GROMACS .gro file of C-alpha atoms in nm:
model
  121
    1GLN     CA    1   0.000   0.000   0.000
    2VAL     CA    2   0.303   0.226   0.044
    3GLN     CA    3   0.616   0.229  -0.167
    4LEU     CA    4   0.942   0.409  -0.101
    5VAL     CA    5   1.175   0.444  -0.399
    6GLU     CA    6   1.530   0.569  -0.356
    7SER     CA    7   1.756   0.711  -0.625
    8GLY     CA    8   2.087   0.892  -0.655
    9GLY     CA    9   2.336   0.638  -0.530
   10GLY     CA   10   2.656   0.558  -0.713
   11LEU     CA   11   3.033   0.561  -0.710
   12VAL     CA   12   3.220   0.874  -0.607
   13GLN     CA   13   3.574   0.961  -0.504
   14ALA     CA   14   3.656   1.060  -0.150
   15GLY     CA   15   3.579   1.425  -0.095
   16GLY     CA   16   3.300   1.420  -0.351
   17SER     CA   17   2.926   1.466  -0.317
   18LEU     CA   18   2.607   1.278  -0.390
   19ARG     CA   19   2.241   1.356  -0.340
   20LEU     CA   20   1.996   1.082  -0.258
   21SER     CA   21   1.623   1.114  -0.314
   22CYS     CA   22   1.333   0.908  -0.185
   23VAL     CA   23   0.972   0.934  -0.293
   24ALA     CA   24   0.686   0.783  -0.096
   25SER     CA   25   0.371   0.685  -0.279
   26GLY     CA   26   0.055   0.487  -0.222
   27SER     CA   27  -0.238   0.515   0.013
   28ILE     CA   28  -0.080   0.783   0.230
   29ALA     CA   29  -0.284   0.991   0.470
   30THR     CA   30  -0.002   1.158   0.659
   31ILE     CA   31   0.376   1.130   0.684
   32ASN     CA   32   0.507   1.188   1.032
   33SER     CA   33   0.876   1.169   0.947
   34MET     CA   34   1.121   1.043   0.688
   35GLY     CA   35   1.484   0.950   0.710
   36TRP     CA   36   1.786   0.759   0.598
   37TYR     CA   37   1.968   0.463   0.743
   38ARG     CA   38   2.271   0.282   0.606
   39GLN     CA   39   2.423  -0.061   0.630
   40ALA     CA   40   2.778  -0.154   0.539
   41PRO     CA   41   2.880  -0.518   0.487
   42GLY     CA   42   2.912  -0.695   0.820
   43ASN     CA   43   2.762  -0.405   1.010
   44LYS     CA   44   2.423  -0.334   1.160
   45ARG     CA   45   2.189  -0.089   0.997
   46GLU     CA   46   2.250   0.253   1.149
   47LEU     CA   47   2.075   0.587   1.157
   48VAL     CA   48   2.208   0.855   0.924
   49ALA     CA   49   1.951   1.133   0.950
   50THR     CA   50   1.582   1.195   1.001
   51ILE     CA   51   1.344   1.483   0.944
   52THR     CA   52   0.994   1.537   1.075
   53SER     CA   53   0.707   1.686   0.878
   54GLY     CA   54   0.767   2.001   1.080
   55GLY     CA   55   1.127   2.021   0.967
   56ASN     CA   56   1.306   1.903   1.280
   57THR     CA   57   1.622   1.713   1.192
   58ASN     CA   58   1.847   1.463   1.363
   59TYR     CA   59   2.187   1.340   1.248
   60ALA     CA   60   2.432   1.070   1.341
   61ASP     CA   61   2.747   1.221   1.487
   62SER     CA   62   2.952   1.067   1.207
   63VAL     CA   63   2.777   1.273   0.939
   64LYS     CA   64   2.711   1.603   1.118
   65GLY     CA   65   2.847   1.894   0.922
   66ARG     CA   66   2.881   1.688   0.605
   67PHE     CA   67   2.530   1.558   0.529
   68THR     CA   68   2.209   1.759   0.502
   69ILE     CA   69   1.861   1.610   0.508
   70SER     CA   70   1.567   1.800   0.364
   71GLY     CA   71   1.212   1.727   0.267
   72ASP     CA   72   0.934   1.834   0.037
   73ASN     CA   73   0.604   1.758   0.209
   74ALA     CA   74   0.400   1.835  -0.102
   75LYS     CA   75   0.593   1.574  -0.297
   76ASN     CA   76   0.628   1.316  -0.017
   77THR     CA   77   1.000   1.329  -0.086
   78VAL     CA   78   1.311   1.335   0.129
   79TYR     CA   79   1.662   1.421   0.016
   80LEU     CA   80   2.005   1.355   0.157
   81LEU     CA   81   2.287   1.576   0.035
   82MET     CA   82   2.617   1.412   0.118
   83ASN     CA   83   2.931   1.625   0.098
   84SER     CA   84   3.293   1.550   0.183
   85LEU     CA   85   3.227   1.180   0.141
   86LYS     CA   86   3.468   0.933   0.298
   87PRO     CA   87   3.535   0.567   0.218
   88GLU     CA   88   3.370   0.476   0.548
   89ASP     CA   89   3.043   0.622   0.416
   90THR     CA   90   3.027   0.330   0.173
   91ALA     CA   91   2.705   0.141   0.241
   92VAL     CA   92   2.359   0.064   0.116
   93TYR     CA   93   2.142   0.361   0.208
   94TYR     CA   94   1.781   0.292   0.298
   95CYS     CA   95   1.497   0.539   0.305
   96THR     CA   96   1.237   0.504   0.577
   97ALA     CA   97   0.913   0.683   0.654
   98ARG     CA   98   0.663   0.678   0.939
   99ILE     CA   99   0.326   0.691   0.770
  100ARG     CA  100  -0.040   0.670   0.849
  101ILE     CA  101  -0.230   0.520   0.560
  102HIS     CA  102  -0.591   0.597   0.474
  103PHE     CA  103  -0.858   0.434   0.690
  104ASN     CA  104  -0.603   0.344   0.957
  105PHE     CA  105  -0.524   0.526   1.280
  106ASN     CA  106  -0.180   0.371   1.331
  107LEU     CA  107   0.159   0.501   1.228
  108ASN     CA  108   0.379   0.237   1.069
  109ASP     CA  109   0.736   0.237   0.946
  110TYR     CA  110   0.803   0.164   0.582
  111TRP     CA  111   1.134   0.099   0.408
  112GLY     CA  112   1.276   0.132   0.061
  113SER     CA  113   1.489  -0.137  -0.100
  114GLY     CA  114   1.809   0.066  -0.070
  115THR     CA  115   2.059   0.236  -0.296
  116GLN     CA  116   2.431   0.163  -0.301
  117VAL     CA  117   2.678   0.440  -0.224
  118THR     CA  118   3.044   0.359  -0.281
  119VAL     CA  119   3.320   0.603  -0.195
  120SER     CA  120   3.662   0.524  -0.335
  121SER     CA  121   3.983   0.639  -0.169
   0.00000   0.00000   0.00000
């Protein structure tokens, strides 16, 4: 009933930039928040950044000052601008959203299938 589709991943050299996008679609009544997580091989999935519908943001310490999350409520879209990328940022990046669908009072978390970001040294 809800789909999250990420785009914008790829291969970049250290110090470079990428912008990820994620669009939510489906039977959406309201979006409470959206965000990005990442998972590197052998590691647990970890928070990168989140943004609420009101614009409040939260970042992992490892990306503060380098990554910027933003959203477009009218388009049900969240962006992640990643600057000064490092090899340790290499991971699959997943979009997530906390959504209430039509005819349902509950908020549920939905996930995209992920987009690969590879930073070469």
